[in-house]
Amino acid sequence: MEVKSFSNRLVTLVLPMPFVISTGDEFTIIAGCDKASRTCIVKFNNIINFRGEP
């Protein structure tokens, strides 16, 4: 699932979930990497470990 937006603890997905979400369900959301050096600098402050092409 791809996250469209996140604001004030509300997660909006690009597509609907394939099943009904129930109270007590747990999810893990991981920040994605688009392999761009600018993202590595701005989003993750981790350019020292960047292993892609500029």
C-alpha positions as a Python dict, from the first residue, in 0.01 Angstrom:
ca = {
    (1, 'M'): (0, 0, 0),
    (2, 'E'): (123, 348, -82),
    (3, 'V'): (58, 637, 155),
    (4, 'K'): (-90, 940, -20),
    (5, 'S'): (-69, 1172, 280),
    (6, 'F'): (-19, 1179, 654),
    (7, 'S'): (-144, 1466, 870),
    (8, 'N'): (-252, 1493, 1232),
    (9, 'R'): (-230, 1113, 1283),
    (10, 'L'): (-455, 1050, 980),
    (11, 'V'): (-311, 825, 710),
    (12, 'T'): (-465, 845, 363),
    (13, 'L'): (-380, 565, 120),
    (14, 'V'): (-361, 592, -259),
    (15, 'L'): (-579, 281, -299),
    (16, 'P'): (-837, 129, -63),
    (17, 'M'): (-730, -153, 167),
    (18, 'P'): (-814, -500, 30),
    (19, 'F'): (-983, -589, 360),
    (20, 'V'): (-1185, -419, 635),
    (21, 'I'): (-973, -246, 899),
    (22, 'S'): (-1085, -336, 1252),
    (23, 'T'): (-1011, -189, 1592),
    (24, 'G'): (-689, -344, 1720),
    (25, 'D'): (-536, -401, 1375),
    (26, 'E'): (-169, -300, 1362),
    (27, 'F'): (30, -171, 1068),
    (28, 'T'): (391, -80, 1002),
    (29, 'I'): (457, 225, 787),
    (30, 'I'): (809, 268, 651),
    (31, 'A'): (944, 582, 487),
    (32, 'G'): (1034, 493, 131),
    (33, 'C'): (1346, 587, -63),
    (34, 'D'): (1329, 711, -421),
    (35, 'K'): (1709, 669, -460),
    (36, 'A'): (1760, 1044, -520),
    (37, 'S'): (2048, 1221, -345),
    (38, 'R'): (1825, 1521, -268),
    (39, 'T'): (1579, 1298, -79),
    (40, 'C'): (1868, 1147, 115),
    (41, 'I'): (1978, 1496, 221),
    (42, 'V'): (1640, 1659, 292),
    (43, 'K'): (1422, 1372, 415),
    (44, 'F'): (1669, 1144, 593),
    (45, 'N'): (1975, 1368, 663),
    (46, 'N'): (2187, 1068, 562),
    (47, 'I'): (2387, 1171, 254),
    (48, 'I'): (2703, 1017, 402),
    (49, 'N'): (2549, 672, 341),
    (50, 'F'): (2403, 753, -3),
    (51, 'R'): (2507, 480, -246),
    (52, 'G'): (2333, 592, -562),
    (53, 'E'): (2418, 807, -860),
    (54, 'P'): (2374, 1186, -825),
}
